[in-house]
C-alpha positions in Angstrom: 126.8 49.2 105.2 123.5 47.9 104.6 122.0 47.8 101.3 122.6 50.9 100.0 123.3 52.4 97.3 125.3 55.3 96.1 124.6 58.9 94.6 125.9 60.6 91.5 129.2 61.6 93.3 130.0 57.8 94.8 128.9 58.7 98.1 126.2 56.2 100.5 123.6 58.1 102.4 124.3 58.4 106.4 122.1 55.7 108.2 121.2 59.0 110.7 120.5 61.9 108.6 120.3 60.4 104.9 122.2 63.0 103.3 125.1 61.5 100.7 128.2 61.9 103.0 129.5 58.8 103.5 132.5 57.5 101.0 132.7 54.3 103.3 132.4 52.6 106.8 133.6 54.3 109.7 133.1 57.4 108.0 132.0 60.6 110.2 129.1 62.2 108.5 129.9 66.0 108.4 126.3 67.0 108.5 125.2 64.9 111.4 128.4 63.8 113.0 127.2 60.6 113.1 129.9 57.6 112.5 129.1 54.6 110.1 128.5 51.6 112.1 127.2 48.1 110.2 126.4 46.7 113.4 124.5 50.1 115.3 122.5 50.4 111.4 121.6 46.3 112.1 120.7 47.3 115.8 118.9 50.4 115.9 118.2 50.4 119.7 122.1 49.2 120.5 124.3 51.6 121.5 127.3 49.6 121.5 128.6 50.4 118.6 131.0 53.5 117.5 128.3 55.9 118.6 127.5 56.7 122.3 124.0 56.6 121.6 122.1 54.2 119.5 121.0 55.2 115.7 117.1 55.2 116.9 117.8 58.4 119.2 120.8 59.4 117.1 118.1 60.3 114.3 115.6 61.9 116.7 118.1 64.2 118.2 118.9 65.0 114.3 115.2 66.3 114.2 115.3 67.8 117.6 118.6 70.0 117.4 120.6 69.1 114.2 123.0 66.5 115.2 123.6 62.8 116.6 124.3 64.2 119.8 124.3 67.8 121.4 127.9 67.8 121.9 128.7 67.7 118.5 126.1 70.4 117.6 129.1 72.5 116.8 130.8 69.9 114.1 127.7 70.1 112.0 127.4 71.9 109.0 124.1 72.3 106.4 123.9 69.4 103.8 125.5 70.9 100.4 123.6 70.3 96.8 124.9 67.3 95.8 124.2 65.3 99.2 120.6 66.3 99.1 118.0 62.9 98.2 117.0 63.6 94.9 114.3 61.5 93.2 
């Protein structure tokens, strides 16, 4: 993962939605269904990785309809309090 720090629950922030749902590389985020992928994280406009869409499009999809891809809308959930970003 690219320069990421863990939260107090030992989780990394998802590259797509930003919630702390990721334990290790290639985990799938329960909040947006993005599969963590180092290559796609470093090349945000390239869809040549674990996910069919590039990270830039996945982030926009998350804003638009709440999942990295429309086909995963039934697999996602709202983030828990522990997964929220806190200052």
